[in-house]
PDB file of C-alpha atoms in Angstrom:
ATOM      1  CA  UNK A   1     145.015 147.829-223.217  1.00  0.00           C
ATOM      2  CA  UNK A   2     145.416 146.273-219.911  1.00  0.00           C
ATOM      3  CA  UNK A   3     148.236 144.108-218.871  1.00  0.00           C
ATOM      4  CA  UNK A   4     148.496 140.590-218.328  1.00  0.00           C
ATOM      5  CA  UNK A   5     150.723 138.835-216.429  1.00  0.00           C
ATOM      6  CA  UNK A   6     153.727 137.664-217.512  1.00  0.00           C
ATOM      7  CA  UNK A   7     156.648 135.127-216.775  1.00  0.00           C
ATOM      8  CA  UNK A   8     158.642 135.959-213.460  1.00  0.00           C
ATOM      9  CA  UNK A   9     162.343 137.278-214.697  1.00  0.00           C
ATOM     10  CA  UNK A  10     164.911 136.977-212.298  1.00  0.00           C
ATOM     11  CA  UNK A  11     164.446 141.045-211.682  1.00  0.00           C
ATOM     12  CA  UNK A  12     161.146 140.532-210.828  1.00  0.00           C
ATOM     13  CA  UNK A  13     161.364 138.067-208.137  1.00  0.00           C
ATOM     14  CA  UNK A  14     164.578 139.716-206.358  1.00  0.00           C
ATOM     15  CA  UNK A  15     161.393 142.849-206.729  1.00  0.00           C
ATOM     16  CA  UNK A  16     159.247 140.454-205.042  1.00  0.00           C
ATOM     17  CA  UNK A  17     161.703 139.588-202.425  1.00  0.00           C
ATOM     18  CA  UNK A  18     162.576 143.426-201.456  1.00  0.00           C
ATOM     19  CA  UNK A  19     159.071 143.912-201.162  1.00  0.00           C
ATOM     20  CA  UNK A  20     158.549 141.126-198.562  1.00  0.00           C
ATOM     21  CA  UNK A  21     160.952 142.589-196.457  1.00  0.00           C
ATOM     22  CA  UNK A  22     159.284 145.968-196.950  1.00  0.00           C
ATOM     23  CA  UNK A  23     156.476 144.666-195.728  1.00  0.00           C
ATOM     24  CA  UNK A  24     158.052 142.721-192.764  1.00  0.00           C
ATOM     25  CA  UNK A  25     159.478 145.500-191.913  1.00  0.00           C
ATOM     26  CA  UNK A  26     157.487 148.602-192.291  1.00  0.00           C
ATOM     27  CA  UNK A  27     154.117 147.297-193.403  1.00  0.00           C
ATOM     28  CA  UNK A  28     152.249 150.414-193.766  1.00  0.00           C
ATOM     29  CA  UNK A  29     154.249 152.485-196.180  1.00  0.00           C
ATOM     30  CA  UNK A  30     153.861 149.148-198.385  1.00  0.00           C
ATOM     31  CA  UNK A  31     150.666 150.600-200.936  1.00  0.00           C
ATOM     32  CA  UNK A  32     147.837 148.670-201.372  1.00  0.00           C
ATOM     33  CA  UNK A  33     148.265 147.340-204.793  1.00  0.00           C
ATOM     34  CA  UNK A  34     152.241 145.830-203.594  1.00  0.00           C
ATOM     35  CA  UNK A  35     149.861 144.109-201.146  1.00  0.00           C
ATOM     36  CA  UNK A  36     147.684 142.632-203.458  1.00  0.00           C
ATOM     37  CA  UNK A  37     150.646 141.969-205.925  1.00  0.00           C
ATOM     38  CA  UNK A  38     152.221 140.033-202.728  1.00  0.00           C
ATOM     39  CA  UNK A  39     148.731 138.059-202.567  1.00  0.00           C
ATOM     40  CA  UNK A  40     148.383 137.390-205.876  1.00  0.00           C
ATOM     41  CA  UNK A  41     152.264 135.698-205.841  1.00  0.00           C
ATOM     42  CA  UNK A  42     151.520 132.689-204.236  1.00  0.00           C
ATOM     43  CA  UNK A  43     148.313 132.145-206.834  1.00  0.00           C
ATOM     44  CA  UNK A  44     150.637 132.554-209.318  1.00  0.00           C
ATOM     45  CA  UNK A  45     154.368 132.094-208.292  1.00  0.00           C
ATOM     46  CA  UNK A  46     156.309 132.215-211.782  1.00  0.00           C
ATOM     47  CA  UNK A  47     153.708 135.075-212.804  1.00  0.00           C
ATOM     48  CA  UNK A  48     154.629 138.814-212.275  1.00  0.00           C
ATOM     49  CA  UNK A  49     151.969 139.789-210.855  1.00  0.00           C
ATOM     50  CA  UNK A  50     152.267 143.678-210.471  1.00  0.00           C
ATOM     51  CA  UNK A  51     150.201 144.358-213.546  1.00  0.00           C
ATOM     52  CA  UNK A  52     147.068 142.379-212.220  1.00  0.00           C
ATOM     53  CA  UNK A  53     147.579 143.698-208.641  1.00  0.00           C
ATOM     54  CA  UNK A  54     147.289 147.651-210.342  1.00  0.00           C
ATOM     55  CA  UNK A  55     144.294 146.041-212.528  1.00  0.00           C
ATOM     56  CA  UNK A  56     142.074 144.895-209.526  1.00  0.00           C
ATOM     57  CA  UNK A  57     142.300 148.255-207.719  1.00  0.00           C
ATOM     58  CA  UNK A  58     142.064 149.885-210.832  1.00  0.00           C
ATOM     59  CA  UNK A  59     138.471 147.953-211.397  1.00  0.00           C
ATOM     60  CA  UNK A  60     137.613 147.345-208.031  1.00  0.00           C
ATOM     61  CA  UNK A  61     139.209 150.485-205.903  1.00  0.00           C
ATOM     62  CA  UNK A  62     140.190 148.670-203.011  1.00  0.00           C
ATOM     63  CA  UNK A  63     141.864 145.713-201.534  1.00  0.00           C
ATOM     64  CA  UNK A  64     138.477 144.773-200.056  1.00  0.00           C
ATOM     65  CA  UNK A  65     136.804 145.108-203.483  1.00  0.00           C
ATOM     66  CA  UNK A  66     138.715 143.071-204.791  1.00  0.00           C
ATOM     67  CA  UNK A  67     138.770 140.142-202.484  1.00  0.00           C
ATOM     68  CA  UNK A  68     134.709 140.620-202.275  1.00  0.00           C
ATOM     69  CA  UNK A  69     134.185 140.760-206.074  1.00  0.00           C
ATOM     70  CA  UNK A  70     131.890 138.461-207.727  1.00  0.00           C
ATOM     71  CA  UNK A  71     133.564 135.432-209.702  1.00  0.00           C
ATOM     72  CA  UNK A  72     131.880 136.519-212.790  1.00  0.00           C
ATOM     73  CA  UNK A  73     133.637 140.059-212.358  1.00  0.00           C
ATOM     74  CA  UNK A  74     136.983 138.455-211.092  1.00  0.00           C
ATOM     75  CA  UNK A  75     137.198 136.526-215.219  1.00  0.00           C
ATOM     76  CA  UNK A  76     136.803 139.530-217.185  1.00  0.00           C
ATOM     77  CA  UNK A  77     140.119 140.888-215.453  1.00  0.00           C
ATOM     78  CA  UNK A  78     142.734 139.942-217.842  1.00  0.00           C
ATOM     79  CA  UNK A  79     145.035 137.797-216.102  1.00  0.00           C
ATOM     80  CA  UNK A  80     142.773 136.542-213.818  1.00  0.00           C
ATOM     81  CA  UNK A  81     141.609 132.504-214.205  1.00  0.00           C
ATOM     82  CA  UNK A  82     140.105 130.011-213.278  1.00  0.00           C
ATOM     83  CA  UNK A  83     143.087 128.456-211.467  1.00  0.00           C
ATOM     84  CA  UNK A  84     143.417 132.157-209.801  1.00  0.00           C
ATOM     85  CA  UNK A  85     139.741 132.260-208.556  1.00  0.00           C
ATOM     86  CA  UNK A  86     140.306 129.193-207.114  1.00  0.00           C
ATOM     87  CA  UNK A  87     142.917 130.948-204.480  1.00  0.00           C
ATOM     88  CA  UNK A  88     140.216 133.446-204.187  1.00  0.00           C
ATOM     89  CA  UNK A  89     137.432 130.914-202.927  1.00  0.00           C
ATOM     90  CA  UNK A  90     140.101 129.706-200.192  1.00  0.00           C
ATOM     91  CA  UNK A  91     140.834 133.140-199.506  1.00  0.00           C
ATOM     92  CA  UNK A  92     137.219 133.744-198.788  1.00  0.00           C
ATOM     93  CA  UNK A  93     136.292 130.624-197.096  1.00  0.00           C
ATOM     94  CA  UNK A  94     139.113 131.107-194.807  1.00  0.00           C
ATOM     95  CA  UNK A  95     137.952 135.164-194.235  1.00  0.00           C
ATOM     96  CA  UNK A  96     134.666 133.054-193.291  1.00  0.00           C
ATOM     97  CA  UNK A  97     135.783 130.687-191.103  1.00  0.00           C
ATOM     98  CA  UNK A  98     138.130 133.210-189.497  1.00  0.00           C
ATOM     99  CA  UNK A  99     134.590 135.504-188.665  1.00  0.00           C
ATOM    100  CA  UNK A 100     132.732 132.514-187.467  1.00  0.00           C
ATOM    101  CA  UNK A 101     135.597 131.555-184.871  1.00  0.00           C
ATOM    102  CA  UNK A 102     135.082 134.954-182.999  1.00  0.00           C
ATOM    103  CA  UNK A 103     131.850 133.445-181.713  1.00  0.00           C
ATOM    104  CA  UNK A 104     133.481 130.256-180.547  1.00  0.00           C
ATOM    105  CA  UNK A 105     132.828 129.994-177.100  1.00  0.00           C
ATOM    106  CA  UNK A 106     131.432 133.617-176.871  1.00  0.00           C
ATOM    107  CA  UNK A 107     128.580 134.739-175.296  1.00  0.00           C
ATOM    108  CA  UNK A 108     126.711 135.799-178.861  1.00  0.00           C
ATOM    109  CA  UNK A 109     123.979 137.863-176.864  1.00  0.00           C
ATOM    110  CA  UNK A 110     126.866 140.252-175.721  1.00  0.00           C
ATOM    111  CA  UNK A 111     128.362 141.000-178.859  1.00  0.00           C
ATOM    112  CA  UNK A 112     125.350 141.083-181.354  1.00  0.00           C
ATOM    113  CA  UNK A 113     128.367 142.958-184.031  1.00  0.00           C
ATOM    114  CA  UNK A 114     130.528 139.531-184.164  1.00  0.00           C
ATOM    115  CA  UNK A 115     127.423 137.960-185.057  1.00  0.00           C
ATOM    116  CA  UNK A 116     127.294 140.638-188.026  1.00  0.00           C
ATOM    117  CA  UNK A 117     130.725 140.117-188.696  1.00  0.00           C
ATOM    118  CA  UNK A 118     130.342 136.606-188.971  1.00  0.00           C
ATOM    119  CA  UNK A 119     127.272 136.627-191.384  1.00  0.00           C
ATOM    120  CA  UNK A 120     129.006 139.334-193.147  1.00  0.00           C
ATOM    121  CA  UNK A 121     131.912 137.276-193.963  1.00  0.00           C
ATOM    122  CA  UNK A 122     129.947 134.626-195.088  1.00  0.00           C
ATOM    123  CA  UNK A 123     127.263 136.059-197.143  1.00  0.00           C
ATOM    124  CA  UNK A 124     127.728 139.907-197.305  1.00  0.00           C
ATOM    125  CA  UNK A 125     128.975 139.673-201.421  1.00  0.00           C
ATOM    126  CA  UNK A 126     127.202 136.306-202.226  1.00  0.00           C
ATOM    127  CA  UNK A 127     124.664 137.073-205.686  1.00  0.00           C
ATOM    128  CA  UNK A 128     121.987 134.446-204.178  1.00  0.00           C
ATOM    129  CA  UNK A 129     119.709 134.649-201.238  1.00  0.00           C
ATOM    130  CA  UNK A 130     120.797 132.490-198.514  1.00  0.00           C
ATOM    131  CA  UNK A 131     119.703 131.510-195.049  1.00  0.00           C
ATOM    132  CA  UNK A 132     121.951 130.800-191.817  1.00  0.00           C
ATOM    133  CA  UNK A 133     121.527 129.570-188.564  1.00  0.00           C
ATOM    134  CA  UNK A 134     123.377 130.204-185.730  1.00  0.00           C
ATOM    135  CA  UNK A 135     122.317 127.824-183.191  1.00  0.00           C
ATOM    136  CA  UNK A 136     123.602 128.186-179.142  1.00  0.00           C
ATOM    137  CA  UNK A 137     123.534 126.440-176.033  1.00  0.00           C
ATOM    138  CA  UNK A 138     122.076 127.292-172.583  1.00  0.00           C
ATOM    139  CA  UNK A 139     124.761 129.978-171.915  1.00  0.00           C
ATOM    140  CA  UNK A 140     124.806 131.215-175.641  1.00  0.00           C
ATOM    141  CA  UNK A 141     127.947 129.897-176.769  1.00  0.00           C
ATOM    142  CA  UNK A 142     128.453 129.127-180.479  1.00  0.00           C
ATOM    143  CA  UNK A 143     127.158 125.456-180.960  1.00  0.00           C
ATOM    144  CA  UNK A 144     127.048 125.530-184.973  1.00  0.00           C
ATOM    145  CA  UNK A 145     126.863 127.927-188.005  1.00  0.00           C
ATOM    146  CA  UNK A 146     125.407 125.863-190.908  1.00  0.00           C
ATOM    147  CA  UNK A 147     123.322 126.727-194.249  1.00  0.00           C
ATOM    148  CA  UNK A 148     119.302 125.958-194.354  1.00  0.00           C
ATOM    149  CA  UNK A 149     119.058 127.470-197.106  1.00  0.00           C
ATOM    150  CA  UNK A 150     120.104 128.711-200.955  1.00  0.00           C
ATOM    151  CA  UNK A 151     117.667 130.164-203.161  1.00  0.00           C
ATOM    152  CA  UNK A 152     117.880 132.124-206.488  1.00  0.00           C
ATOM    153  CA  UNK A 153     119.204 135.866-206.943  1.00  0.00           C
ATOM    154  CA  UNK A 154     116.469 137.462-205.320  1.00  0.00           C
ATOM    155  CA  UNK A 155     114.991 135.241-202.862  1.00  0.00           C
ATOM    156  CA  UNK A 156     115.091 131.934-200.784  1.00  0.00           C
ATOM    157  CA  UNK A 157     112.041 130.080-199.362  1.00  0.00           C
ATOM    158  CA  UNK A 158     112.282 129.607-195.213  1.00  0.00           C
ATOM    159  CA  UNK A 159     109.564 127.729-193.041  1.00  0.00           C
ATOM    160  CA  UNK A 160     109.436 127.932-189.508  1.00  0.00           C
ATOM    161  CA  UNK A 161     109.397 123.940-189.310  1.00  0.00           C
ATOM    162  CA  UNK A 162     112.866 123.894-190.946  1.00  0.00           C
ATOM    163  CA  UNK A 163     114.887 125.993-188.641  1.00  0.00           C
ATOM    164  CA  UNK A 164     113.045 124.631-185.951  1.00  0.00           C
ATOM    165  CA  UNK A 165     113.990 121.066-186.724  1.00  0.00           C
ATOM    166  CA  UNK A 166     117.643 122.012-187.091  1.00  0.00           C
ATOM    167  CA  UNK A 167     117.799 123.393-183.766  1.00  0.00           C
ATOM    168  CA  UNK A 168     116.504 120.192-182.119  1.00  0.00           C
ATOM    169  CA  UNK A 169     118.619 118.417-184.120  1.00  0.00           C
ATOM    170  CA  UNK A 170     121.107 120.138-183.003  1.00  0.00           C
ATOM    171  CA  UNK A 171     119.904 119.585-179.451  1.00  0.00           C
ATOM    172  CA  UNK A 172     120.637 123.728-179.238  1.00  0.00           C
ATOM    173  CA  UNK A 173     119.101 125.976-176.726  1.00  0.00           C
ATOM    174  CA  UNK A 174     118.643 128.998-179.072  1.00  0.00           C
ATOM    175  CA  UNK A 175     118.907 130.281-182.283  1.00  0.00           C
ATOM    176  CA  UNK A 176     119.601 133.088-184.385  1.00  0.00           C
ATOM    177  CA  UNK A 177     118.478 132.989-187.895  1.00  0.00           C
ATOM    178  CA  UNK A 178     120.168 134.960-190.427  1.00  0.00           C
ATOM    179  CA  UNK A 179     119.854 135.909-194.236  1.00  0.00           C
ATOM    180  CA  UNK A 180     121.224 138.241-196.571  1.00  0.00           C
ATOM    181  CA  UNK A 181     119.544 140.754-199.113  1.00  0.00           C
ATOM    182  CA  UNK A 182     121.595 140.657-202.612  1.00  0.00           C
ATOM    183  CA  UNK A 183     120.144 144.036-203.356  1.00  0.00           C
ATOM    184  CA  UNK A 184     121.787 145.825-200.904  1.00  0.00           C
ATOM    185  CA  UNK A 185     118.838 147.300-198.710  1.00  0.00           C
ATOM    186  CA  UNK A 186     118.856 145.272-194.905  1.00  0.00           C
ATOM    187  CA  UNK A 187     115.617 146.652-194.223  1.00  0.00           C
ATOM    188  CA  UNK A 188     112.937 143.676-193.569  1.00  0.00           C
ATOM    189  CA  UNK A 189     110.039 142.543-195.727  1.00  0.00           C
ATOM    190  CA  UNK A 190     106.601 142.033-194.756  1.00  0.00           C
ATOM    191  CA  UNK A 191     107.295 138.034-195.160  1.00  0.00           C
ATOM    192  CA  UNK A 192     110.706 138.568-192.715  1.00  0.00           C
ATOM    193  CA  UNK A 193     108.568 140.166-190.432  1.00  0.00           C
ATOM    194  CA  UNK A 194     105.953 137.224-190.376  1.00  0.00           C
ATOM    195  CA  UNK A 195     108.601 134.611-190.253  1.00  0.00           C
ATOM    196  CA  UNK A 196     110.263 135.995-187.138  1.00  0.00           C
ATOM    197  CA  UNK A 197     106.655 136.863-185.119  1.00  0.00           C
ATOM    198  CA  UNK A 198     106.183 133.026-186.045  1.00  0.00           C
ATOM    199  CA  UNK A 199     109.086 131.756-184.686  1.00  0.00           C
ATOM    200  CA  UNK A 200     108.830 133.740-181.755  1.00  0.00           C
ATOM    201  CA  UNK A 201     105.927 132.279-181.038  1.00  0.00           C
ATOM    202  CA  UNK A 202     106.072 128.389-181.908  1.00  0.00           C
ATOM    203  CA  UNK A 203     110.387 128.298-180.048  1.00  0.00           C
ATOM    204  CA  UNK A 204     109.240 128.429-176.816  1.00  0.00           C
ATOM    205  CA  UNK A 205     106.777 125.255-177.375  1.00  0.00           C
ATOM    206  CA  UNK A 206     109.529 123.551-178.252  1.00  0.00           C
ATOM    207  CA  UNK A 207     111.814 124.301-175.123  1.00  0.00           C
ATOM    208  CA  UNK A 208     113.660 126.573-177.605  1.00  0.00           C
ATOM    209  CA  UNK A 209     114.460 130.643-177.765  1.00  0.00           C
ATOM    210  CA  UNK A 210     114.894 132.600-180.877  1.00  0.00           C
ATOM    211  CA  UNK A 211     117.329 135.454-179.909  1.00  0.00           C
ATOM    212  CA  UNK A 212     117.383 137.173-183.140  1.00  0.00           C
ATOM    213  CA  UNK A 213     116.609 137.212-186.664  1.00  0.00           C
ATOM    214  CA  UNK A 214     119.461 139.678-188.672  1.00  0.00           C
ATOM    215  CA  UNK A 215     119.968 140.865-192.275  1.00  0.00           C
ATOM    216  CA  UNK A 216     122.747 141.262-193.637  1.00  0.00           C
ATOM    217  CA  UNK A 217     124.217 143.522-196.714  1.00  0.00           C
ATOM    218  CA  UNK A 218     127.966 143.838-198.036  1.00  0.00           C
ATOM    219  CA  UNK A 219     127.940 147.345-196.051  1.00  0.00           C
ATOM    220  CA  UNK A 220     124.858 146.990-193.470  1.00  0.00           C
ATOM    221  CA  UNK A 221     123.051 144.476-190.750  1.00  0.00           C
ATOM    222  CA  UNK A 222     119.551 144.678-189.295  1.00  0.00           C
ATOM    223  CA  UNK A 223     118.014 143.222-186.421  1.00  0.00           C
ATOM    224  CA  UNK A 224     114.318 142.739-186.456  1.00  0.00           C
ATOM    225  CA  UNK A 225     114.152 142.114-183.376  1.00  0.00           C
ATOM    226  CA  UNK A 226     115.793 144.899-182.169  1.00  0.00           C
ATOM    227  CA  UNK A 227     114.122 147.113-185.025  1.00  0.00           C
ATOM    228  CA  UNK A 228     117.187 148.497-185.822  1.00  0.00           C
ATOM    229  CA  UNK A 229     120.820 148.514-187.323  1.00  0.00           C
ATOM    230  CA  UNK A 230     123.835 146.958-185.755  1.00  0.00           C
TER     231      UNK A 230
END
């Protein structure tokens, strides 16, 4: 029977306290579930929280698992609410955000990984097909990372018209257009394929370039353009 957690006694916060300092202190002999149980704290501050930290590596086997674990998972952890996976969306969105302001004011073109990183954040773990755009100006720097698109678990409709109009919108200079695959598998489908040969064609017509068109996984990015990994 797994462990829920309970009221804070007294002992349990001075724990809680020593364990901050540890960390302050000498913050890698601090395991990975004190870590978590540290995180979890300020989600639930009269809570001890020890028990649920042990119960998400347990399930999960990492810190990483279990900040990356899908809502639906996080609610069959005893322990773990709604009020919980609240802290968790911040917690992601701000991992997100965090990625995305690598690129600010970056030259994307020279560091094709941040652009992973970035998409990775953002839609590495998400269940449903989405589409991004990153969208540049004349000397690649980050002008906007926005959604075009959400679509169902295992696909999401993009038209060349669409990401085009964004990008004048936008009044960008280039774009990269990025989407993830649920499944796990980065590699490209036939229909990928298509939609980046058209948009490399119909950009430069209107005074735009498409740099790139990546695929991202939890674990794994791929470039068509590039025809490979990165």
């Amino acid at each position: 029977m797994t462990a829920k957690p309970t009221s804070t006694p007294p002992t349990s916060l001075g724990h809680r306290e020593r364990l901050r300092q540890r960390l302050e202190l000498e913050p890698t002999a601090v395991a990975d579930y004190e870590v978590l149980e540290l995180l979890l704290g300020y989600g639930l501050t009269r809570k001890d929280t020890k028990p649920l930290a042990k119960e998400l590596i347990q399930k999960f086997g990492s810190i990483r698992g279990a900040l990356d674990a899908r809502p639906e998972e996080l609610l069959q952890v005893p322990g773990f609410g709604p009020g919980l996976l609240a802290f968790w969306r911040v917690l992601g969105e701000t991992r997100a955000r965090y990625a995305a302001a690598e690129l600010q004011q970056k030259e994307v073109l020279a560091t094709p990984e941040a652009v992973a990183r970035m998409a990775q954040a953002r839609l590495g773990t998400s269940p449903h097909e989405e589409c991004w755009l990153a969208l540049v100006d004349r000397r690649n720097r980050l002008m906007a990372w926005e959604r075009l698109r959400r679509g169902g678990i295992a696909e999401v409709s993009i038209y060349p018209r669409d990401v085009l109009e964004a990008a004048l919108l936008r009044k960008a200079s280039g774009i990269i257009l990025v989407h993830n695959h649920p499944g796990g598998n980065p590699g490209p489908s036939q229909e990928d394929r298509l939609l980046t040969e058209e948009l490399q064609r119909l950009a430069p017509r209107m005074g735009l370039r498409f740099l790139d068109h990546v695929i991202v996984t939890d674990g794994d990015c791929y470039s068509i353009t590039q025809s490979q990994r990165i």
